[in-house]
CSV table of C-alpha atoms in Angstrom, one decimal:
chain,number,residue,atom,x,y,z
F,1,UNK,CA,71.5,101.1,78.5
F,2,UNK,CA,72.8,100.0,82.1
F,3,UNK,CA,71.1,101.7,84.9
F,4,UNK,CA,73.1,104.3,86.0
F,5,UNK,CA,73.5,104.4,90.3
F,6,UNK,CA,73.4,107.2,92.5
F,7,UNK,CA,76.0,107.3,95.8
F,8,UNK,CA,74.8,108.9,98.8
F,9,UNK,CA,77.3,111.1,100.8
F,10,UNK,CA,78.0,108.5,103.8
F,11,UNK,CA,77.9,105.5,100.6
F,12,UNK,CA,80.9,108.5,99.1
F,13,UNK,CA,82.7,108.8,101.9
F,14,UNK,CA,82.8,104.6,102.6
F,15,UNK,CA,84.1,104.3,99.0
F,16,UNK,CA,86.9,106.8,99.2
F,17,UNK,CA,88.1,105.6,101.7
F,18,UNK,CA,88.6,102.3,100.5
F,19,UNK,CA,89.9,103.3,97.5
F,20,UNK,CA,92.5,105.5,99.8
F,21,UNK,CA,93.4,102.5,101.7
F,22,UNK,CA,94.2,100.0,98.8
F,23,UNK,CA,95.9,102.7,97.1
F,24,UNK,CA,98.0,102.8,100.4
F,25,UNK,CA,98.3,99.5,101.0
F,26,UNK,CA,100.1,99.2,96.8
F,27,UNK,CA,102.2,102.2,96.9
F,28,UNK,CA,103.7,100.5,100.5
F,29,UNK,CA,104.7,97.4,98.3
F,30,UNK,CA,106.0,99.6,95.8
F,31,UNK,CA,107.8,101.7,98.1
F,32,UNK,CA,109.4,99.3,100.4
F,33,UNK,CA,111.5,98.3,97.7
F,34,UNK,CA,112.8,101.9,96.9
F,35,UNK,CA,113.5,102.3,100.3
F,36,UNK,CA,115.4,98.9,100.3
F,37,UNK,CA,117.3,99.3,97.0
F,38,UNK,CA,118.8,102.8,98.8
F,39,UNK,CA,119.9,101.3,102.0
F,40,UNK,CA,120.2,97.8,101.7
F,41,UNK,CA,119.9,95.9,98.3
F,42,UNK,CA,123.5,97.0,96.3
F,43,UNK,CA,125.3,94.8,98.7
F,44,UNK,CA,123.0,92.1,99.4
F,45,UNK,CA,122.5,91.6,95.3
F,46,UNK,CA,125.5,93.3,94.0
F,47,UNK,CA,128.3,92.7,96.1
F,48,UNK,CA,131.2,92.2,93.1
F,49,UNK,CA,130.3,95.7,92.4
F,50,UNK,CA,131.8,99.1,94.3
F,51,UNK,CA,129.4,100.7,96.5
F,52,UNK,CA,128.7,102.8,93.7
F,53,UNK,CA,127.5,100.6,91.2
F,54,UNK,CA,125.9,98.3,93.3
F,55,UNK,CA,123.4,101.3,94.4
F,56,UNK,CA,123.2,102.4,90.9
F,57,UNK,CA,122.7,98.4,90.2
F,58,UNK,CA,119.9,98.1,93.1
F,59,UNK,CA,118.3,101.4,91.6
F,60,UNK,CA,118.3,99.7,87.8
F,61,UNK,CA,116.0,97.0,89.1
F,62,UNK,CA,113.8,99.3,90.7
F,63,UNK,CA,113.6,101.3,87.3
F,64,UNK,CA,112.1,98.4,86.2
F,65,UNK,CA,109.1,98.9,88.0
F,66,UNK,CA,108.2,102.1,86.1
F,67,UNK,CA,109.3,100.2,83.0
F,68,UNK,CA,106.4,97.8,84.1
F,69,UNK,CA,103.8,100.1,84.6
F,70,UNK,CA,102.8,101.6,81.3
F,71,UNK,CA,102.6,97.7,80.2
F,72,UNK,CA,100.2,97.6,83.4
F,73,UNK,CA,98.2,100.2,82.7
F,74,UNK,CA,97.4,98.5,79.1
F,75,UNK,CA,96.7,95.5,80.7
F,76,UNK,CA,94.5,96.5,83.3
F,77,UNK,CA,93.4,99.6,81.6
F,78,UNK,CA,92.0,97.0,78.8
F,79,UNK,CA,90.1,95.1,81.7
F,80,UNK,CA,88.9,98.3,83.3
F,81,UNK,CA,87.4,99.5,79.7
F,82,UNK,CA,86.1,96.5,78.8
F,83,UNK,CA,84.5,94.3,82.2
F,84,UNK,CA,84.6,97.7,84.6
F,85,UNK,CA,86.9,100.0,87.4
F,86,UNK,CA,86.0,97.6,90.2
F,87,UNK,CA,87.8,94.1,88.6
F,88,UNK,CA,90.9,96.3,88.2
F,89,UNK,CA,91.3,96.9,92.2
F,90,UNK,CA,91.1,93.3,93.1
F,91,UNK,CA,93.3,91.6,90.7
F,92,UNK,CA,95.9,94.6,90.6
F,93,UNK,CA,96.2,94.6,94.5
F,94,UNK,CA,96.6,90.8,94.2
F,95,UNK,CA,99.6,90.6,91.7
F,96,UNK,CA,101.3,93.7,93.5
F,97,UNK,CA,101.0,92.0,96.7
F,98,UNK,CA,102.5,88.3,96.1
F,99,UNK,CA,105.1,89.7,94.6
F,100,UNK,CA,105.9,92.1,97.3
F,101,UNK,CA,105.9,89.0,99.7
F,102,UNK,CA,108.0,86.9,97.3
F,103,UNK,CA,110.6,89.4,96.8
F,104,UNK,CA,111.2,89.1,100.9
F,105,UNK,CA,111.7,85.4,100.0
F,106,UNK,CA,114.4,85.6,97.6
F,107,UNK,CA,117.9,84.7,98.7
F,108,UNK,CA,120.9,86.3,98.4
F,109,UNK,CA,123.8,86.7,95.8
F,110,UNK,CA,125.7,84.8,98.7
F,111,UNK,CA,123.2,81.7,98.4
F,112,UNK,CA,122.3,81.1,94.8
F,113,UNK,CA,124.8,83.8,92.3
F,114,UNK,CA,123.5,85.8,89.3
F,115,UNK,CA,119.9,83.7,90.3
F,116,UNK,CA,119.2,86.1,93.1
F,117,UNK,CA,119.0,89.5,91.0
F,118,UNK,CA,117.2,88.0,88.1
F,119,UNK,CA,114.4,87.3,90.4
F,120,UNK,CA,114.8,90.1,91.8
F,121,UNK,CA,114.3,91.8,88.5
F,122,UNK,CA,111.2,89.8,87.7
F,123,UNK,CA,109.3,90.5,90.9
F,124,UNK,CA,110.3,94.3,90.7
F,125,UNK,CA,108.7,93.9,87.3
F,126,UNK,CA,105.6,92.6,88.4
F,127,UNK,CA,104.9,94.4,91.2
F,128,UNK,CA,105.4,97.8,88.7
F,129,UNK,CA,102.8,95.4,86.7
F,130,UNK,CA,100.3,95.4,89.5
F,131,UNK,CA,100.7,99.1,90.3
F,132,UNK,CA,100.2,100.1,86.6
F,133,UNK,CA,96.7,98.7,86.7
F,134,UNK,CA,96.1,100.2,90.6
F,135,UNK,CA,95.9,104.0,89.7
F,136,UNK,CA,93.6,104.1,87.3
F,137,UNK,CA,90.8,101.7,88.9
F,138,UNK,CA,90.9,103.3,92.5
F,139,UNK,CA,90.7,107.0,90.9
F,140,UNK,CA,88.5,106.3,88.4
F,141,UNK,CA,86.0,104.5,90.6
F,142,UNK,CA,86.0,107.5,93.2
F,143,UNK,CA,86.0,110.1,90.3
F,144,UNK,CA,83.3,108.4,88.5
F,145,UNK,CA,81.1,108.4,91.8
F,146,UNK,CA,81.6,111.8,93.1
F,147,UNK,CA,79.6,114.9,92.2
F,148,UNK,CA,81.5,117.1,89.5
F,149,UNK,CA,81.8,120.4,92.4
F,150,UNK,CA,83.6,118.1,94.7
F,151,UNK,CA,85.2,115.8,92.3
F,152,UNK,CA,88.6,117.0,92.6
F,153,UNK,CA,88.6,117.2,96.5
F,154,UNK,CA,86.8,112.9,96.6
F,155,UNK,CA,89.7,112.0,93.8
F,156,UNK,CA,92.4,113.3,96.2
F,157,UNK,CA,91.7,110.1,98.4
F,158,UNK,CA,93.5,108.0,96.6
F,159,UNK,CA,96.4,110.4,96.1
F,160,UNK,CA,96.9,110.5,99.8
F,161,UNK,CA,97.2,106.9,99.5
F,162,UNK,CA,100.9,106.8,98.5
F,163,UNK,CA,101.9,109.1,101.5
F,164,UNK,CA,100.5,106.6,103.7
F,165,UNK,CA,102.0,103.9,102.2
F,166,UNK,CA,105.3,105.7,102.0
F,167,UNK,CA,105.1,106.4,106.2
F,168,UNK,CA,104.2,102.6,106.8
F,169,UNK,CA,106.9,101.5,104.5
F,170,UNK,CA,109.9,103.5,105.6
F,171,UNK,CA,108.0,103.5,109.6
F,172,UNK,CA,109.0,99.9,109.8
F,173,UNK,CA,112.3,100.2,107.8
F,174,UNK,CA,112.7,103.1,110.6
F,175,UNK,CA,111.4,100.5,113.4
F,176,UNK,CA,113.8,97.5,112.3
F,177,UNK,CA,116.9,100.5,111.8
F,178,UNK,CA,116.4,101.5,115.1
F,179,UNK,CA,115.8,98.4,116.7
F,180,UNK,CA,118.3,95.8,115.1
F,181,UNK,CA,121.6,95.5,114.7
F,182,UNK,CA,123.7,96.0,111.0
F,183,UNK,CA,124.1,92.6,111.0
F,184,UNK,CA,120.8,91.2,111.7
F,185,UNK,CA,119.0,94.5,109.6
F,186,UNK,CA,121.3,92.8,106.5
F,187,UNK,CA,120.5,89.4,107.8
F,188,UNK,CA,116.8,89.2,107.8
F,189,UNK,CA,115.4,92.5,109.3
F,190,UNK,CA,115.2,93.8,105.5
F,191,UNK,CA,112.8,90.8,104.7
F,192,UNK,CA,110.0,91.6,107.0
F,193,UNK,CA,108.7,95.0,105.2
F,194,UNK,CA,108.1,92.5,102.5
F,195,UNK,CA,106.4,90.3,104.2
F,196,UNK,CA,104.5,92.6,106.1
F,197,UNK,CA,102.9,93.5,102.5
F,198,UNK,CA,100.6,89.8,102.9
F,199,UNK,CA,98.4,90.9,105.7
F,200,UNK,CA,97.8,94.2,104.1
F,201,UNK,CA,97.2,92.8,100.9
F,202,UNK,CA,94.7,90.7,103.0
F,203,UNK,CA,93.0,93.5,104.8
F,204,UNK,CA,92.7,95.8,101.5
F,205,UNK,CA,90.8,92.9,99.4
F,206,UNK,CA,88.3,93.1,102.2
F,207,UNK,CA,87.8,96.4,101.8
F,208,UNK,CA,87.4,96.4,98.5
F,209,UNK,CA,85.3,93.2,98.0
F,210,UNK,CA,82.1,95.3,98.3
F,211,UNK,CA,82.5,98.3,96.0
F,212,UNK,CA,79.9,99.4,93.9
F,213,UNK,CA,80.7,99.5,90.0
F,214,UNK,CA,81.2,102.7,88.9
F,215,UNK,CA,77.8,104.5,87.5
F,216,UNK,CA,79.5,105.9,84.7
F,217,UNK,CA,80.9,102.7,83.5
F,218,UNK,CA,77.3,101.2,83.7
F,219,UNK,CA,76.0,104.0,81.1
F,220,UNK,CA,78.5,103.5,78.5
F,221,UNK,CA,76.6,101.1,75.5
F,222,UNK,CA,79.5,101.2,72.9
F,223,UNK,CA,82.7,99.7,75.0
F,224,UNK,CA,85.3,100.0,73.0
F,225,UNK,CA,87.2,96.8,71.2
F,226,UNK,CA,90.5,97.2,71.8
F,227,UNK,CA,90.6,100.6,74.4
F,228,UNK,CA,94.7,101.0,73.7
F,229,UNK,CA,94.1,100.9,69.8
F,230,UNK,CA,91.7,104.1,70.3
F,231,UNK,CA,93.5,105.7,72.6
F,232,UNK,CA,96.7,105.5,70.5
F,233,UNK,CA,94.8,106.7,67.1
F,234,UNK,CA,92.8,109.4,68.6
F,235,UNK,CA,94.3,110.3,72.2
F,236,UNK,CA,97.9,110.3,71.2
F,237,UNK,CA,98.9,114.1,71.7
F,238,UNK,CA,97.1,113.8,75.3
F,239,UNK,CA,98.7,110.9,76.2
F,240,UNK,CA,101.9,112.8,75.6
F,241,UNK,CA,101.3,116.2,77.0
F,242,UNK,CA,99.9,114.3,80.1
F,243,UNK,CA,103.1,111.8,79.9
F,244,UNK,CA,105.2,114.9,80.0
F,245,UNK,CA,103.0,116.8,82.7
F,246,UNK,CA,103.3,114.2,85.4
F,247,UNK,CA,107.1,113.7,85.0
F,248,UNK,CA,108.0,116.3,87.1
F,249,UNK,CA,105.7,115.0,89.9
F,250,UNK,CA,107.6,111.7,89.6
F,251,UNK,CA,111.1,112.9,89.4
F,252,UNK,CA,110.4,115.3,92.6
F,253,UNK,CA,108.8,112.8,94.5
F,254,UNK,CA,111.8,109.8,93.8
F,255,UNK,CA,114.2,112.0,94.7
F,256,UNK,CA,113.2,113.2,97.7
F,257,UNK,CA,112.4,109.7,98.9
F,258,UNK,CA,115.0,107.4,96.9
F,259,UNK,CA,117.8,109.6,95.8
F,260,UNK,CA,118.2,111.5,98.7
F,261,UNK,CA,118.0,108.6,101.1
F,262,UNK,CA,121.1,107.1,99.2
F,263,UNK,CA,122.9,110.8,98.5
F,264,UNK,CA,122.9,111.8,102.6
F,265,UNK,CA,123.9,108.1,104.2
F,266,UNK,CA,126.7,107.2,101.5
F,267,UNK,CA,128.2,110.7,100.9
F,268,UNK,CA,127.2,113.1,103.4
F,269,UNK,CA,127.3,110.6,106.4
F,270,UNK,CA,123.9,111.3,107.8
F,271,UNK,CA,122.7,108.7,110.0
F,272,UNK,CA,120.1,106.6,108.3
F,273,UNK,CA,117.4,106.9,110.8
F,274,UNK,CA,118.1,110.4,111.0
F,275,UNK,CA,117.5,110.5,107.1
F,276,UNK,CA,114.6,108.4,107.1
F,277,UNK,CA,112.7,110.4,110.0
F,278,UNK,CA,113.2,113.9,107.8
F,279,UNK,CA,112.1,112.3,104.8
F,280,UNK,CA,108.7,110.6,106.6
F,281,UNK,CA,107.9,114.2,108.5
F,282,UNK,CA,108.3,115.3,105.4
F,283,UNK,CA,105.7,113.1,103.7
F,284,UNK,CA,103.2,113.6,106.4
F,285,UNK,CA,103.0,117.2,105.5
F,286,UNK,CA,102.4,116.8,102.0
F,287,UNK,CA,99.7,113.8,102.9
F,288,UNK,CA,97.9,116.3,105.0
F,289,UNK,CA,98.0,119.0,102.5
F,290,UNK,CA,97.1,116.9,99.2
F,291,UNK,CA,93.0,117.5,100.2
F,292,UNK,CA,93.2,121.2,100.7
F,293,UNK,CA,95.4,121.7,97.3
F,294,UNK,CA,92.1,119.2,95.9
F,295,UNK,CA,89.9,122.2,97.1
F,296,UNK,CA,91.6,124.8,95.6
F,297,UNK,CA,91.5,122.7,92.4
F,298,UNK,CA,87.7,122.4,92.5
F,299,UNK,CA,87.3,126.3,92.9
F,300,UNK,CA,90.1,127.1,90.8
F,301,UNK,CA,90.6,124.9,87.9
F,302,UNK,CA,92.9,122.2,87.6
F,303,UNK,CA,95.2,123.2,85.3
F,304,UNK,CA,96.2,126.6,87.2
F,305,UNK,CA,97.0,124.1,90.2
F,306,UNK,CA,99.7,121.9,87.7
F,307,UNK,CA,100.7,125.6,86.4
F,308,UNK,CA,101.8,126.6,89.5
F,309,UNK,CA,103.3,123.4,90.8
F,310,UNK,CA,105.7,123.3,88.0
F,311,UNK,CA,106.3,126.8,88.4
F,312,UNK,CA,107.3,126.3,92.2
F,313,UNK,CA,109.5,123.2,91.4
F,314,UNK,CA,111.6,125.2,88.4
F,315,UNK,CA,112.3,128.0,91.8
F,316,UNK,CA,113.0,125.3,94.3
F,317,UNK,CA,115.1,122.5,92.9
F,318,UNK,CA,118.9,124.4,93.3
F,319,UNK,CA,117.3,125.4,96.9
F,320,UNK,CA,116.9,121.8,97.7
F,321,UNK,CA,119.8,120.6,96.9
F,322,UNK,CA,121.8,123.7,98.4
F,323,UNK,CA,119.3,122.7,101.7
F,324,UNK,CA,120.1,118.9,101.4
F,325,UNK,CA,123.9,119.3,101.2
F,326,UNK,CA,124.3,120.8,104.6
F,327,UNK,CA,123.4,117.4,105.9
F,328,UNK,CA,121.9,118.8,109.0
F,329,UNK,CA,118.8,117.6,109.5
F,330,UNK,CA,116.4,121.0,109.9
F,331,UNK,CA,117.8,122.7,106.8
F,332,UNK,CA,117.1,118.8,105.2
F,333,UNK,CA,113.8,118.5,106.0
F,334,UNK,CA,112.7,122.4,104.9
F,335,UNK,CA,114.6,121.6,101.5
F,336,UNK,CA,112.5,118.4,101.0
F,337,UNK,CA,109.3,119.6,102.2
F,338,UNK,CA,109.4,122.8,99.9
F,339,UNK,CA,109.7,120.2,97.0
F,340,UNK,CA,107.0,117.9,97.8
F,341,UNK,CA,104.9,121.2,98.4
F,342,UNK,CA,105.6,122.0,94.8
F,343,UNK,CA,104.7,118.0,94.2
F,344,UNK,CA,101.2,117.8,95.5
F,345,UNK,CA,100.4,121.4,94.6
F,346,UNK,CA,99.6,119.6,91.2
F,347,UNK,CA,99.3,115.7,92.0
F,348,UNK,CA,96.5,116.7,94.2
F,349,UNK,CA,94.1,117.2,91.4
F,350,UNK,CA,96.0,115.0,88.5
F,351,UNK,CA,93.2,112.2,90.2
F,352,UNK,CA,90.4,114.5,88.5
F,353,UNK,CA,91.7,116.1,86.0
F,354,UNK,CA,93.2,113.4,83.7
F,355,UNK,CA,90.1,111.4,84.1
F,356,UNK,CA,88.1,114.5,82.6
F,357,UNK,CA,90.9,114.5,79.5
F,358,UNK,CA,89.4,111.7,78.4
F,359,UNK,CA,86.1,110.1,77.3
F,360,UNK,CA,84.7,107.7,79.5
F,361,UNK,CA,85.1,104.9,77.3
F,362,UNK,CA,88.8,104.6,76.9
F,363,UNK,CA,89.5,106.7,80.2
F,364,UNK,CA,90.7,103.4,82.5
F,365,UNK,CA,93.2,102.9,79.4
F,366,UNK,CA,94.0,106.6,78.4
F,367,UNK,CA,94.5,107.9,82.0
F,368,UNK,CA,96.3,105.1,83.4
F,369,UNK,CA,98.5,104.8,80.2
F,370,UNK,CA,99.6,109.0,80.2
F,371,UNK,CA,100.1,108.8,84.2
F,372,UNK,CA,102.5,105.5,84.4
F,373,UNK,CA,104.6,106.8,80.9
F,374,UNK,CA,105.1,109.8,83.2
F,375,UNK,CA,106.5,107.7,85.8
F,376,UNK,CA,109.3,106.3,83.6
F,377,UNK,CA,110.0,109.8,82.5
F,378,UNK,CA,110.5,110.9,85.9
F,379,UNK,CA,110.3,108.0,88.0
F,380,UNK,CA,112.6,105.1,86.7
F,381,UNK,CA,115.5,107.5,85.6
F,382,UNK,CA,115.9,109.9,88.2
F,383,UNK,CA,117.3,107.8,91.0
F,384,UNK,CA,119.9,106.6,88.7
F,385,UNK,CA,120.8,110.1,86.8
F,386,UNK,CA,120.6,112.1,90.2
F,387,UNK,CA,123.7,109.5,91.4
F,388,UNK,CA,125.4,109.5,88.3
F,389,UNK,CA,125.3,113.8,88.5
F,390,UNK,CA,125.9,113.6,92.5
F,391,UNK,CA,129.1,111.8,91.8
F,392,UNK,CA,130.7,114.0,89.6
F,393,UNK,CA,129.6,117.3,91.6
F,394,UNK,CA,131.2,118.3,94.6
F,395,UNK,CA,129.8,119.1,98.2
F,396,UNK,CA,127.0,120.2,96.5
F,397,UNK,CA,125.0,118.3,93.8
F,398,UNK,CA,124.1,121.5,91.1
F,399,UNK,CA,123.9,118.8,88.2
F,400,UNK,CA,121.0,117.0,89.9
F,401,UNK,CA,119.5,120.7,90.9
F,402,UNK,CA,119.6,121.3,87.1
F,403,UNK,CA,118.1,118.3,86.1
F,404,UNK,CA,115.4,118.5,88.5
F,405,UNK,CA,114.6,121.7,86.8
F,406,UNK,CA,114.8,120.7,83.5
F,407,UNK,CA,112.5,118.0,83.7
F,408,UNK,CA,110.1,120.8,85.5
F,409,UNK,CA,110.1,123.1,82.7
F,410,UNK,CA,109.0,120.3,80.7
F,411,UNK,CA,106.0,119.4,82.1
F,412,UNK,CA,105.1,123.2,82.9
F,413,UNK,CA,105.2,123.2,78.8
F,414,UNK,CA,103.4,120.4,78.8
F,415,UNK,CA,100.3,121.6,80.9
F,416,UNK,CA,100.6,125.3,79.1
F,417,UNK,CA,99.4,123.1,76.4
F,418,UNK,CA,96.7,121.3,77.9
F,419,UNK,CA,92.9,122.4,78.8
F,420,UNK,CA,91.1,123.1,81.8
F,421,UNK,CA,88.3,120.8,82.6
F,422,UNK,CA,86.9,122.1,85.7
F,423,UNK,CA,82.8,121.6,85.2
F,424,UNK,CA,80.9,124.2,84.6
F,425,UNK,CA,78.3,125.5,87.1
F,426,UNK,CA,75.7,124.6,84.7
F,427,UNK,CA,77.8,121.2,83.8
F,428,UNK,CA,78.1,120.6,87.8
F,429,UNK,CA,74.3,120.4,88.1
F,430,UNK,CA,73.8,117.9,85.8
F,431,UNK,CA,73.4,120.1,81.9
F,432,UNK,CA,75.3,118.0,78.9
F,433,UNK,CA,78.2,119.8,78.0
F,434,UNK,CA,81.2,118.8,75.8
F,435,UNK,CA,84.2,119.5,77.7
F,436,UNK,CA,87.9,118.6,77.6
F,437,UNK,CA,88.3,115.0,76.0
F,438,UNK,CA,87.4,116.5,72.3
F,439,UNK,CA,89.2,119.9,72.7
F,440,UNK,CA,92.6,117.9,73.6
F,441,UNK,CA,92.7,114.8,71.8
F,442,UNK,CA,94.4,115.9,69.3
């Protein structure tokens, strides 16, 4: 047997916080693009289509990104089973951040034709690659470290990680908005997001090139073969329910960041700084709520947490859209905040609690694989269904209200069917106990 390590609480708080700071640094990469493909990308890539179809064209290619990251998670999921968590930080912040830089370095539909959105495509795909493997080996190595009483709050580092990296994205789309011209933004402003993403791909391999393995990881004899194989013939029905659970967390979260963004500068006329600096106070709330939601989850359960998310999203969507409509920007920003409240009221403890679904030694594969399916569920298809529905509504978009709520009542089914895996007192303090993984495998 490996020897297993113990992390004191300053060694705890040191890895957290790098795992919070890479996780920020891929989900900026990711991000950057959504942001893009709203404002900027339909004309720039698409410009024989209408305004329409070019933003429903600039939102297909960053569908593919969610396409890409189930195929990710397998990939990385594989390494993270197999050689360890820590691997799967390094070479998944590597691949998401040269292709970040290299879409910035693409030209135009004006410079080289169809070339332009094929590449596009391809990088879109591989950063979605990169990011598929990124989830899994941040939380796991901070939920795999931390003691079981405080495991949910220490796993909610890394979920802060895409607010941050959704506020430096769209703060220096905001910056160069503000600052440019239309001309030079379409020009070359656009590009430098991108290219920003090399010096912070830079800085977070330094803080991640001296992470300790993960303890858990080192106690495990019997590594599985082939991790995907084992999940898929004994895991399936979790990978499912938790497929279906984070969908709603996805399709809230791309809306109010992607959909919306497009929806309130092409149809309502809102300004787009105006639209971007609601959307980023909104974000910063939620960011500064996801550790105190954490808490709750480590006292109350996890599951009750995802219950009542999804229960507060099925209420809120027709709200939010009624809110959004107004295009003023105070009734805006209440109408996105309530639904990223109803967001991280379960993504704040999905870090813990779909580790615990599954057995350590397919849990980089099984966890991963369950949380990225969600985000094509909810991720890839709701920037593109919400414009479809927005089109044919009037002032106000009910369709996309519906559909929100739709895809909520599916996941609250889905985590009605789930257990809770909240340790045990007895379990917290170090007893063996058989928890979760066997009840719901299915």
């Amino acid at each position: 047997m490996h020897e297993a390590r113990t992390v004191t609480a300053p060694s705890m708080t040191r890895l957290a916080s790098a795992s919070l700071a890479g996780t920020a640094i891929e989900f900026y990469d990711f991000f950057v693009y959504g942001t893009a493909a709203a404002l900027i990308l339909g004309p720039l890539f698409f410009p024989t289509f209408s305004p329409l179809a070019g933003t429903l064209a600039a939102f297909g290619t960053f569908g593919v990104g969610f396409v890409a990251r189930p195929l990710g998670s397998v990939l990385f999921g594989h390494l993270g089973d197999r050689h360890g968590r820590r691997p799967v930080l390094v070479v998944s912040l590597l691949l998401t951040g040269a292709s970040t830089v290299a879409v910035g370095c693409v030209p135009t539909y004006g410079s080289i034709g169809a070339t332009a959105p094929l590449l596009l495509l391809l990088l879109r795909f591989l950063q979605g690659l990169g990011l598929g493997g990124e989830w899994g080996g941040a939380v796991l190595l901070t939920a795999e470290h931390a003691p079981a009483e405080r495991r949910g709050l220490w796993s909610s580092f890394p979920q802060v990680g895409p607010a941050v990296g959704f506020v430096l994205a769209n703060g220096v789309v905001l910056a160069l908005s503000a600052t440019l011209t239309e001309a030079q933004f379409a020009q070359w402003g656009w590009r430098v997001p991108f290219w920003a993403a090399g010096v912070l791909a830079v800085l977070g391999l330094w803080l991640r090139s001296s992470l300790p393995e993960s303890p858990r990881f080192l106690e495990i004899d019997d590594h599985a073969r082939v991790p995907l194989v084992e999940v898929v013939r004994s895991h399936w029905r979790l990978v499912l329910l938790t497929a279906g659970g984070m969908a709603v967390g996805y399709a809230i979260f791309y809306a109010v960041t992607t959909w919306s963004l497009a929806y309130a500068t092409e149809r309502l006329g809102v300004s787009r700084n105006v639209m971007l600096a609601c959307i980023l106070a909104a974000v910063v709330v939620k960011g500064a709520l996801t550790p105190l939601a954490a808490l709750a989850g480590d006292r109350l359960g996890r599951r009750p947490l995802c219950l009542t998310g999804c229960a507060a999203a099925v209420v809120w969507m027709f709200p939010m859209v009624a809110l959004l409509s107004t295009g003023r920007p105070l009734p805006m920003f209440v109408g996105l905040l309530g639904a990223l409240i109803a967001f991280i009221t379960m993504f704040a403890v999905i870090a813990a609690y779909l580790p615990e679904l599954y057995e350590p030694r397919v849990r980089c594969t099984g966890a991963a694989v369950g949380y990225n399916l969600g985000g094509v569920l909810g991720g890839a298809l709701t920037p593109l269904v919400a414009t479809a529905l927005a089109e044919q509504s009037g002032r106000v978009p009910w369709g996309v209200g519906a559909y929100l709520t739709g895809v909520a009542l599916l996941s609250l089914g889905c985590f009605a069917l789930l257990p809770e895996t909240l340790p045990t007192p007895v379990a917290a303090t170090g007893a063996a106990s058989k928890t979760a993984p066997e009840a719901a495998a299915g």
